Amino acid sequence: MESQSYSYRVEPPDTPREPILTLPGALTAYIALIAVIHLRVLLPVEVENWTIDVFGFIPKRYDSTLLKIAFPGGTGAKVWTFVTYSLLHANLSHIGFNVLWLLPFGSALARRFGPIRFFLFMAVTAAAGALAHLVTHEHAIAPMIGASASVSGAMAAAIRFAFVRGSFLSFRRGDADAAAKVPALSLGRALRNTRVLGFLAVWFGVNIIFGLGSISIGAEGATVAWQAHIGGFLAGLMLFSLFDPVRRGIPHAADASSPDEPGRV
């Protein structure tokens, strides 16, 4: 019987396709919520103004003087506006600016925290920003809106691990999920780290310049609520560990003081 040789062609395994949308689901949902809420601009002007008054953060609402003004929303608005203001924006450029910063920092944080922790974190930093605005604008009547305080908080939280080897701002990084879950720096080590300190100097410098210069953005007369930014940022920096589900590494494991030295995690 004649033997025959058969060659079998081995099909290579299917190469995984990169998804078109690589943002984590929690951040995608957060941005979509802001976009849907912004459709309020299609409402009649009277209704839109009422929406801002009910859900925007107005320091005068908490004024205990005899010259109090009755705002729509009653007592409930004194509670929910600490968070709801952050979901309202003046225009598309206002949304775009916040989303631009959320893409790198918010993505990493959402992957690290997971949906529930991420949404709760954004609410807490929004409330911290509102509190800082209230303390510095006690009698202000103009509503404050925008997610900038929460965005600032997300940036502050992310720098606790962003420069660690393997993370998204390090010289050597892995895939998005791995980069988001490297051991974080303790607050003390972060505040002694040159790269983190450099980031802090630039961030605070830009916000102080905006504040002292009274630079307007978006709608005419709308200025940057830089005190709220700082309130959200400080809350994100200091409260990060309360939300972080990733186990802290050994003391030197999360050292970001040098460009990814060999032997460091």
PDB file of N, CA and C in Angstrom, residues 75-162:
ATOM      1  N   THR A  75     -36.107  72.958  50.368  1.00  0.00           N
ATOM      2  CA  THR A  75     -35.086  72.360  51.240  1.00  0.00           C
ATOM      3  C   THR A  75     -34.311  71.256  50.540  1.00  0.00           C
ATOM      4  N   GLY A  76     -34.989  70.478  49.710  1.00  0.00           N
ATOM      5  CA  GLY A  76     -34.327  69.378  49.008  1.00  0.00           C
ATOM      6  C   GLY A  76     -33.163  69.841  48.160  1.00  0.00           C
ATOM      7  N   ALA A  77     -33.312  71.015  47.529  1.00  0.00           N
ATOM      8  CA  ALA A  77     -32.252  71.525  46.660  1.00  0.00           C
ATOM      9  C   ALA A  77     -30.997  71.855  47.439  1.00  0.00           C
ATOM     10  N   LYS A  78     -31.147  72.116  48.750  1.00  0.00           N
ATOM     11  CA  LYS A  78     -29.971  72.379  49.571  1.00  0.00           C
ATOM     12  C   LYS A  78     -29.113  71.131  49.739  1.00  0.00           C
ATOM     13  N   VAL A  79     -29.691  69.976  49.458  1.00  0.00           N
ATOM     14  CA  VAL A  79     -28.971  68.707  49.584  1.00  0.00           C
ATOM     15  C   VAL A  79     -28.480  68.230  48.228  1.00  0.00           C
ATOM     16  N   TRP A  80     -29.402  68.056  47.272  1.00  0.00           N
ATOM     17  CA  TRP A  80     -29.003  67.418  46.013  1.00  0.00           C
ATOM     18  C   TRP A  80     -28.123  68.301  45.140  1.00  0.00           C
ATOM     19  N   THR A  81     -28.186  69.638  45.299  1.00  0.00           N
ATOM     20  CA  THR A  81     -27.372  70.475  44.418  1.00  0.00           C
ATOM     21  C   THR A  81     -25.875  70.367  44.702  1.00  0.00           C
ATOM     22  N   PHE A  82     -25.499  69.785  45.847  1.00  0.00           N
ATOM     23  CA  PHE A  82     -24.080  69.546  46.102  1.00  0.00           C
ATOM     24  C   PHE A  82     -23.488  68.582  45.073  1.00  0.00           C
ATOM     25  N   VAL A  83     -24.353  67.807  44.416  1.00  0.00           N
ATOM     26  CA  VAL A  83     -23.895  66.849  43.409  1.00  0.00           C
ATOM     27  C   VAL A  83     -24.452  67.165  42.028  1.00  0.00           C
ATOM     28  N   THR A  84     -25.744  67.525  41.964  1.00  0.00           N
ATOM     29  CA  THR A  84     -26.393  67.683  40.657  1.00  0.00           C
ATOM     30  C   THR A  84     -25.794  68.796  39.813  1.00  0.00           C
ATOM     31  N   TYR A  85     -25.222  69.818  40.445  1.00  0.00           N
ATOM     32  CA  TYR A  85     -24.621  70.909  39.676  1.00  0.00           C
ATOM     33  C   TYR A  85     -23.534  70.390  38.741  1.00  0.00           C
ATOM     34  N   SER A  86     -22.868  69.314  39.155  1.00  0.00           N
ATOM     35  CA  SER A  86     -21.729  68.800  38.392  1.00  0.00           C
ATOM     36  C   SER A  86     -22.156  68.120  37.090  1.00  0.00           C
ATOM     37  N   LEU A  87     -23.436  67.850  36.937  1.00  0.00           N
ATOM     38  CA  LEU A  87     -23.928  67.200  35.721  1.00  0.00           C
ATOM     39  C   LEU A  87     -24.470  68.204  34.709  1.00  0.00           C
ATOM     40  N   LEU A  88     -24.503  69.477  35.088  1.00  0.00           N
ATOM     41  CA  LEU A  88     -24.974  70.543  34.206  1.00  0.00           C
ATOM     42  C   LEU A  88     -23.783  71.300  33.626  1.00  0.00           C
ATOM     43  N   HIS A  89     -23.889  71.698  32.374  1.00  0.00           N
ATOM     44  CA  HIS A  89     -22.800  72.448  31.735  1.00  0.00           C
ATOM     45  C   HIS A  89     -23.359  73.599  30.910  1.00  0.00           C
ATOM     46  N   ALA A  90     -22.526  74.618  30.737  1.00  0.00           N
ATOM     47  CA  ALA A  90     -22.977  75.820  30.048  1.00  0.00           C
ATOM     48  C   ALA A  90     -23.153  75.598  28.554  1.00  0.00           C
ATOM     49  N   ASN A  91     -22.233  74.860  27.942  1.00  0.00           N
ATOM     50  CA  ASN A  91     -22.279  74.648  26.496  1.00  0.00           C
ATOM     51  C   ASN A  91     -21.414  73.447  26.134  1.00  0.00           C
ATOM     52  N   LEU A  92     -21.332  73.157  24.845  1.00  0.00           N
ATOM     53  CA  LEU A  92     -20.579  71.985  24.390  1.00  0.00           C
ATOM     54  C   LEU A  92     -19.082  72.131  24.651  1.00  0.00           C
ATOM     55  N   SER A  93     -18.560  73.344  24.555  1.00  0.00           N
ATOM     56  CA  SER A  93     -17.127  73.518  24.814  1.00  0.00           C
ATOM     57  C   SER A  93     -16.817  73.255  26.286  1.00  0.00           C
ATOM     58  N   HIS A  94     -17.741  73.591  27.165  1.00  0.00           N
ATOM     59  CA  HIS A  94     -17.581  73.314  28.592  1.00  0.00           C
ATOM     60  C   HIS A  94     -17.527  71.802  28.825  1.00  0.00           C
ATOM     61  N   ILE A  95     -18.429  71.076  28.173  1.00  0.00           N
ATOM     62  CA  ILE A  95     -18.427  69.613  28.271  1.00  0.00           C
ATOM     63  C   ILE A  95     -17.143  69.045  27.683  1.00  0.00           C
ATOM     64  N   GLY A  96     -16.780  69.525  26.503  1.00  0.00           N
ATOM     65  CA  GLY A  96     -15.604  69.005  25.818  1.00  0.00           C
ATOM     66  C   GLY A  96     -14.329  69.176  26.618  1.00  0.00           C
ATOM     67  N   PHE A  97     -14.185  70.314  27.300  1.00  0.00           N
ATOM     68  CA  PHE A  97     -12.985  70.560  28.101  1.00  0.00           C
ATOM     69  C   PHE A  97     -12.887  69.553  29.235  1.00  0.00           C
ATOM     70  N   ASN A  98     -14.010  69.298  29.921  1.00  0.00           N
ATOM     71  CA  ASN A  98     -13.997  68.338  31.029  1.00  0.00           C
ATOM     72  C   ASN A  98     -13.765  66.905  30.543  1.00  0.00           C
ATOM     73  N   VAL A  99     -14.405  66.552  29.441  1.00  0.00           N
ATOM     74  CA  VAL A  99     -14.248  65.203  28.899  1.00  0.00           C
ATOM     75  C   VAL A  99     -12.813  64.974  28.446  1.00  0.00           C
ATOM     76  N   LEU A 100     -12.180  66.004  27.902  1.00  0.00           N
ATOM     77  CA  LEU A 100     -10.796  65.888  27.441  1.00  0.00           C
ATOM     78  C   LEU A 100      -9.880  65.428  28.565  1.00  0.00           C
ATOM     79  N   TRP A 101     -10.078  65.970  29.771  1.00  0.00           N
ATOM     80  CA  TRP A 101      -9.251  65.570  30.899  1.00  0.00           C
ATOM     81  C   TRP A 101      -9.693  64.249  31.503  1.00  0.00           C
ATOM     82  N   LEU A 102     -10.970  63.923  31.332  1.00  0.00           N
ATOM     83  CA  LEU A 102     -11.455  62.654  31.870  1.00  0.00           C
ATOM     84  C   LEU A 102     -10.961  61.456  31.067  1.00  0.00           C
ATOM     85  N   LEU A 103     -10.673  61.638  29.796  1.00  0.00           N
ATOM     86  CA  LEU A 103     -10.277  60.507  28.955  1.00  0.00           C
ATOM     87  C   LEU A 103      -9.071  59.759  29.526  1.00  0.00           C
ATOM     88  N   PRO A 104      -7.961  60.434  29.872  1.00  0.00           N
ATOM     89  CA  PRO A 104      -6.841  59.671  30.454  1.00  0.00           C
ATOM     90  C   PRO A 104      -7.024  59.369  31.932  1.00  0.00           C
ATOM     91  N   PHE A 105      -7.373  60.388  32.714  1.00  0.00           N
ATOM     92  CA  PHE A 105      -7.405  60.220  34.165  1.00  0.00           C
ATOM     93  C   PHE A 105      -8.670  59.496  34.636  1.00  0.00           C
ATOM     94  N   GLY A 106      -9.814  59.878  34.084  1.00  0.00           N
ATOM     95  CA  GLY A 106     -11.057  59.220  34.457  1.00  0.00           C
ATOM     96  C   GLY A 106     -11.111  57.774  34.012  1.00  0.00           C
ATOM     97  N   SER A 107     -10.535  57.484  32.853  1.00  0.00           N
ATOM     98  CA  SER A 107     -10.518  56.100  32.365  1.00  0.00           C
ATOM     99  C   SER A 107      -9.743  55.195  33.316  1.00  0.00           C
ATOM    100  N   ALA A 108      -8.553  55.656  33.707  1.00  0.00           N
ATOM    101  CA  ALA A 108      -7.733  54.854  34.622  1.00  0.00           C
ATOM    102  C   ALA A 108      -8.442  54.659  35.954  1.00  0.00           C
ATOM    103  N   LEU A 109      -9.070  55.712  36.443  1.00  0.00           N
ATOM    104  CA  LEU A 109      -9.733  55.628  37.742  1.00  0.00           C
ATOM    105  C   LEU A 109     -10.961  54.717  37.687  1.00  0.00           C
ATOM    106  N   ALA A 110     -11.735  54.805  36.605  1.00  0.00           N
ATOM    107  CA  ALA A 110     -12.922  53.953  36.471  1.00  0.00           C
ATOM    108  C   ALA A 110     -12.530  52.482  36.389  1.00  0.00           C
ATOM    109  N   ARG A 111     -11.444  52.179  35.682  1.00  0.00           N
ATOM    110  CA  ARG A 111     -10.976  50.793  35.603  1.00  0.00           C
ATOM    111  C   ARG A 111     -10.496  50.302  36.971  1.00  0.00           C
ATOM    112  N   ARG A 112      -9.890  51.161  37.723  1.00  0.00           N
ATOM    113  CA  ARG A 112      -9.343  50.775  39.024  1.00  0.00           C
ATOM    114  C   ARG A 112     -10.453  50.615  40.068  1.00  0.00           C
ATOM    115  N   PHE A 113     -11.373  51.551  40.110  1.00  0.00           N
ATOM    116  CA  PHE A 113     -12.405  51.569  41.137  1.00  0.00           C
ATOM    117  C   PHE A 113     -13.584  50.644  40.837  1.00  0.00           C
ATOM    118  N   GLY A 114     -13.922  50.485  39.544  1.00  0.00           N
ATOM    119  CA  GLY A 114     -15.168  49.813  39.208  1.00  0.00           C
ATOM    120  C   GLY A 114     -16.309  50.819  39.264  1.00  0.00           C
ATOM    121  N   PRO A 115     -17.475  50.479  38.688  1.00  0.00           N
ATOM    122  CA  PRO A 115     -18.566  51.459  38.534  1.00  0.00           C
ATOM    123  C   PRO A 115     -19.046  52.101  39.827  1.00  0.00           C
ATOM    124  N   ILE A 116     -19.363  51.305  40.845  1.00  0.00           N
ATOM    125  CA  ILE A 116     -19.972  51.857  42.059  1.00  0.00           C
ATOM    126  C   ILE A 116     -19.019  52.816  42.755  1.00  0.00           C
ATOM    127  N   ARG A 117     -17.779  52.370  42.977  1.00  0.00           N
ATOM    128  CA  ARG A 117     -16.797  53.249  43.626  1.00  0.00           C
ATOM    129  C   ARG A 117     -16.543  54.503  42.790  1.00  0.00           C
ATOM    130  N   PHE A 118     -16.501  54.336  41.475  1.00  0.00           N
ATOM    131  CA  PHE A 118     -16.227  55.478  40.599  1.00  0.00           C
ATOM    132  C   PHE A 118     -17.331  56.527  40.703  1.00  0.00           C
ATOM    133  N   PHE A 119     -18.592  56.102  40.594  1.00  0.00           N
ATOM    134  CA  PHE A 119     -19.696  57.065  40.670  1.00  0.00           C
ATOM    135  C   PHE A 119     -19.756  57.726  42.039  1.00  0.00           C
ATOM    136  N   LEU A 120     -19.517  56.944  43.098  1.00  0.00           N
ATOM    137  CA  LEU A 120     -19.535  57.510  44.439  1.00  0.00           C
ATOM    138  C   LEU A 120     -18.390  58.512  44.612  1.00  0.00           C
ATOM    139  N   PHE A 121     -17.229  58.174  44.090  1.00  0.00           N
ATOM    140  CA  PHE A 121     -16.079  59.074  44.162  1.00  0.00           C
ATOM    141  C   PHE A 121     -16.375  60.389  43.453  1.00  0.00           C
ATOM    142  N   MET A 122     -16.962  60.334  42.268  1.00  0.00           N
ATOM    143  CA  MET A 122     -17.277  61.548  41.524  1.00  0.00           C
ATOM    144  C   MET A 122     -18.283  62.403  42.286  1.00  0.00           C
ATOM    145  N   ALA A 123     -19.224  61.767  42.980  1.00  0.00           N
ATOM    146  CA  ALA A 123     -20.200  62.512  43.775  1.00  0.00           C
ATOM    147  C   ALA A 123     -19.536  63.180  44.978  1.00  0.00           C
ATOM    148  N   VAL A 124     -18.654  62.454  45.654  1.00  0.00           N
ATOM    149  CA  VAL A 124     -17.983  62.999  46.839  1.00  0.00           C
ATOM    150  C   VAL A 124     -17.093  64.177  46.471  1.00  0.00           C
ATOM    151  N   THR A 125     -16.346  64.069  45.388  1.00  0.00           N
ATOM    152  CA  THR A 125     -15.470  65.174  44.989  1.00  0.00           C
ATOM    153  C   THR A 125     -16.282  66.362  44.474  1.00  0.00           C
ATOM    154  N   ALA A 126     -17.435  66.104  43.871  1.00  0.00           N
ATOM    155  CA  ALA A 126     -18.320  67.195  43.471  1.00  0.00           C
ATOM    156  C   ALA A 126     -18.799  67.944  44.709  1.00  0.00           C
ATOM    157  N   ALA A 127     -19.187  67.207  45.747  1.00  0.00           N
ATOM    158  CA  ALA A 127     -19.652  67.825  46.989  1.00  0.00           C
ATOM    159  C   ALA A 127     -18.526  68.625  47.647  1.00  0.00           C
ATOM    160  N   ALA A 128     -17.302  68.109  47.609  1.00  0.00           N
ATOM    161  CA  ALA A 128     -16.165  68.827  48.181  1.00  0.00           C
ATOM    162  C   ALA A 128     -15.914  70.133  47.425  1.00  0.00           C
ATOM    163  N   GLY A 129     -16.059  70.083  46.110  1.00  0.00           N
ATOM    164  CA  GLY A 129     -15.906  71.301  45.314  1.00  0.00           C
ATOM    165  C   GLY A 129     -16.977  72.323  45.634  1.00  0.00           C
ATOM    166  N   ALA A 130     -18.217  71.849  45.805  1.00  0.00           N
ATOM    167  CA  ALA A 130     -19.311  72.752  46.152  1.00  0.00           C
ATOM    168  C   ALA A 130     -19.077  73.391  47.515  1.00  0.00           C
ATOM    169  N   LEU A 131     -18.581  72.603  48.460  1.00  0.00           N
ATOM    170  CA  LEU A 131     -18.306  73.132  49.794  1.00  0.00           C
ATOM    171  C   LEU A 131     -17.233  74.216  49.740  1.00  0.00           C
ATOM    172  N   ALA A 132     -16.192  73.978  48.970  1.00  0.00           N
ATOM    173  CA  ALA A 132     -15.131  74.983  48.829  1.00  0.00           C
ATOM    174  C   ALA A 132     -15.671  76.253  48.182  1.00  0.00           C
ATOM    175  N   HIS A 133     -16.558  76.105  47.210  1.00  0.00           N
ATOM    176  CA  HIS A 133     -17.172  77.262  46.552  1.00  0.00           C
ATOM    177  C   HIS A 133     -18.071  78.009  47.527  1.00  0.00           C
ATOM    178  N   LEU A 134     -18.804  77.286  48.349  1.00  0.00           N
ATOM    179  CA  LEU A 134     -19.698  77.908  49.329  1.00  0.00           C
ATOM    180  C   LEU A 134     -18.917  78.733  50.347  1.00  0.00           C
ATOM    181  N   VAL A 135     -17.817  78.177  50.823  1.00  0.00           N
ATOM    182  CA  VAL A 135     -17.008  78.866  51.828  1.00  0.00           C
ATOM    183  C   VAL A 135     -16.421  80.167  51.276  1.00  0.00           C
ATOM    184  N   THR A 136     -16.070  80.182  50.004  1.00  0.00           N
ATOM    185  CA  THR A 136     -15.416  81.349  49.402  1.00  0.00           C
ATOM    186  C   THR A 136     -16.378  82.278  48.672  1.00  0.00           C
ATOM    187  N   HIS A 137     -17.633  81.855  48.510  1.00  0.00           N
ATOM    188  CA  HIS A 137     -18.646  82.687  47.822  1.00  0.00           C
ATOM    189  C   HIS A 137     -19.964  82.633  48.597  1.00  0.00           C
ATOM    190  N   GLU A 138     -19.894  82.960  49.856  1.00  0.00           N
ATOM    191  CA  GLU A 138     -21.030  82.730  50.754  1.00  0.00           C
ATOM    192  C   GLU A 138     -22.330  83.388  50.296  1.00  0.00           C
ATOM    193  N   HIS A 139     -22.260  84.564  49.704  1.00  0.00           N
ATOM    194  CA  HIS A 139     -23.477  85.302  49.345  1.00  0.00           C
ATOM    195  C   HIS A 139     -23.713  85.350  47.835  1.00  0.00           C
ATOM    196  N   ALA A 140     -23.009  84.518  47.077  1.00  0.00           N
ATOM    197  CA  ALA A 140     -23.142  84.559  45.621  1.00  0.00           C
ATOM    198  C   ALA A 140     -24.508  84.044  45.176  1.00  0.00           C
ATOM    199  N   ILE A 141     -25.104  84.747  44.220  1.00  0.00           N
ATOM    200  CA  ILE A 141     -26.411  84.348  43.677  1.00  0.00           C
ATOM    201  C   ILE A 141     -26.246  83.538  42.396  1.00  0.00           C
ATOM    202  N   ALA A 142     -25.158  83.764  41.668  1.00  0.00           N
ATOM    203  CA  ALA A 142     -24.950  83.071  40.395  1.00  0.00           C
ATOM    204  C   ALA A 142     -24.772  81.574  40.621  1.00  0.00           C
ATOM    205  N   PRO A 143     -25.494  80.730  39.882  1.00  0.00           N
ATOM    206  CA  PRO A 143     -25.341  79.274  40.041  1.00  0.00           C
ATOM    207  C   PRO A 143     -23.992  78.803  39.525  1.00  0.00           C
ATOM    208  N   MET A 144     -23.423  77.820  40.184  1.00  0.00           N
ATOM    209  CA  MET A 144     -22.214  77.155  39.704  1.00  0.00           C
ATOM    210  C   MET A 144     -22.626  75.829  39.079  1.00  0.00           C
ATOM    211  N   ILE A 145     -22.132  75.557  37.885  1.00  0.00           N
ATOM    212  CA  ILE A 145     -22.418  74.289  37.215  1.00  0.00           C
ATOM    213  C   ILE A 145     -21.125  73.746  36.599  1.00  0.00           C
ATOM    214  N   GLY A 146     -21.107  72.450  36.300  1.00  0.00           N
ATOM    215  CA  GLY A 146     -19.964  71.839  35.633  1.00  0.00           C
ATOM    216  C   GLY A 146     -19.288  70.769  36.468  1.00  0.00           C
ATOM    217  N   ALA A 147     -18.684  69.816  35.790  1.00  0.00           N
ATOM    218  CA  ALA A 147     -18.054  68.668  36.445  1.00  0.00           C
ATOM    219  C   ALA A 147     -16.590  68.895  36.784  1.00  0.00           C
ATOM    220  N   SER A 148     -16.120  70.140  36.696  1.00  0.00           N
ATOM    221  CA  SER A 148     -14.692  70.392  36.850  1.00  0.00           C
ATOM    222  C   SER A 148     -14.150  69.980  38.209  1.00  0.00           C
ATOM    223  N   ALA A 149     -14.933  70.129  39.277  1.00  0.00           N
ATOM    224  CA  ALA A 149     -14.448  69.728  40.600  1.00  0.00           C
ATOM    225  C   ALA A 149     -14.240  68.221  40.649  1.00  0.00           C
ATOM    226  N   SER A 150     -15.170  67.460  40.079  1.00  0.00           N
ATOM    227  CA  SER A 150     -15.029  66.002  40.042  1.00  0.00           C
ATOM    228  C   SER A 150     -13.889  65.583  39.127  1.00  0.00           C
ATOM    229  N   VAL A 151     -13.738  66.274  38.001  1.00  0.00           N
ATOM    230  CA  VAL A 151     -12.627  65.990  37.095  1.00  0.00           C
ATOM    231  C   VAL A 151     -11.303  66.251  37.802  1.00  0.00           C
ATOM    232  N   SER A 152     -11.241  67.353  38.552  1.00  0.00           N
ATOM    233  CA  SER A 152     -10.025  67.664  39.311  1.00  0.00           C
ATOM    234  C   SER A 152      -9.750  66.586  40.345  1.00  0.00           C
ATOM    235  N   GLY A 153     -10.811  66.108  41.001  1.00  0.00           N
ATOM    236  CA  GLY A 153     -10.646  65.031  41.974  1.00  0.00           C
ATOM    237  C   GLY A 153     -10.136  63.759  41.332  1.00  0.00           C
ATOM    238  N   ALA A 154     -10.635  63.449  40.127  1.00  0.00           N
ATOM    239  CA  ALA A 154     -10.179  62.258  39.413  1.00  0.00           C
ATOM    240  C   ALA A 154      -8.706  62.377  39.033  1.00  0.00           C
ATOM    241  N   MET A 155      -8.293  63.569  38.621  1.00  0.00           N
ATOM    242  CA  MET A 155      -6.890  63.785  38.278  1.00  0.00           C
ATOM    243  C   MET A 155      -6.008  63.596  39.508  1.00  0.00           C
ATOM    244  N   ALA A 156      -6.450  64.152  40.643  1.00  0.00           N
ATOM    245  CA  ALA A 156      -5.661  64.044  41.873  1.00  0.00           C
ATOM    246  C   ALA A 156      -5.538  62.598  42.321  1.00  0.00           C
ATOM    247  N   ALA A 157      -6.637  61.855  42.259  1.00  0.00           N
ATOM    248  CA  ALA A 157      -6.610  60.449  42.662  1.00  0.00           C
ATOM    249  C   ALA A 157      -5.706  59.642  41.735  1.00  0.00           C
ATOM    250  N   ALA A 158      -5.794  59.928  40.446  1.00  0.00           N
ATOM    251  CA  ALA A 158      -5.033  59.147  39.468  1.00  0.00           C
ATOM    252  C   ALA A 158      -3.529  59.337  39.625  1.00  0.00           C
ATOM    253  N   ILE A 159      -3.084  60.526  40.056  1.00  0.00           N
ATOM    254  CA  ILE A 159      -1.634  60.714  40.166  1.00  0.00           C
ATOM    255  C   ILE A 159      -1.047  59.936  41.343  1.00  0.00           C
ATOM    256  N   ARG A 160      -1.900  59.370  42.196  1.00  0.00           N
ATOM    257  CA  ARG A 160      -1.399  58.515  43.268  1.00  0.00           C
ATOM    258  C   ARG A 160      -0.800  57.217  42.705  1.00  0.00           C
ATOM    259  N   PHE A 161      -1.164  56.870  41.457  1.00  0.00           N
ATOM    260  CA  PHE A 161      -0.594  55.668  40.847  1.00  0.00           C
ATOM    261  C   PHE A 161      -0.160  55.881  39.397  1.00  0.00           C
ATOM    262  N   ALA A 162      -0.402  57.060  38.839  1.00  0.00           N
ATOM    263  CA  ALA A 162      -0.162  57.294  37.409  1.00  0.00           C
ATOM    264  C   ALA A 162       1.299  57.165  37.001  1.00  0.00           C
TER     265      ALA A 162
END
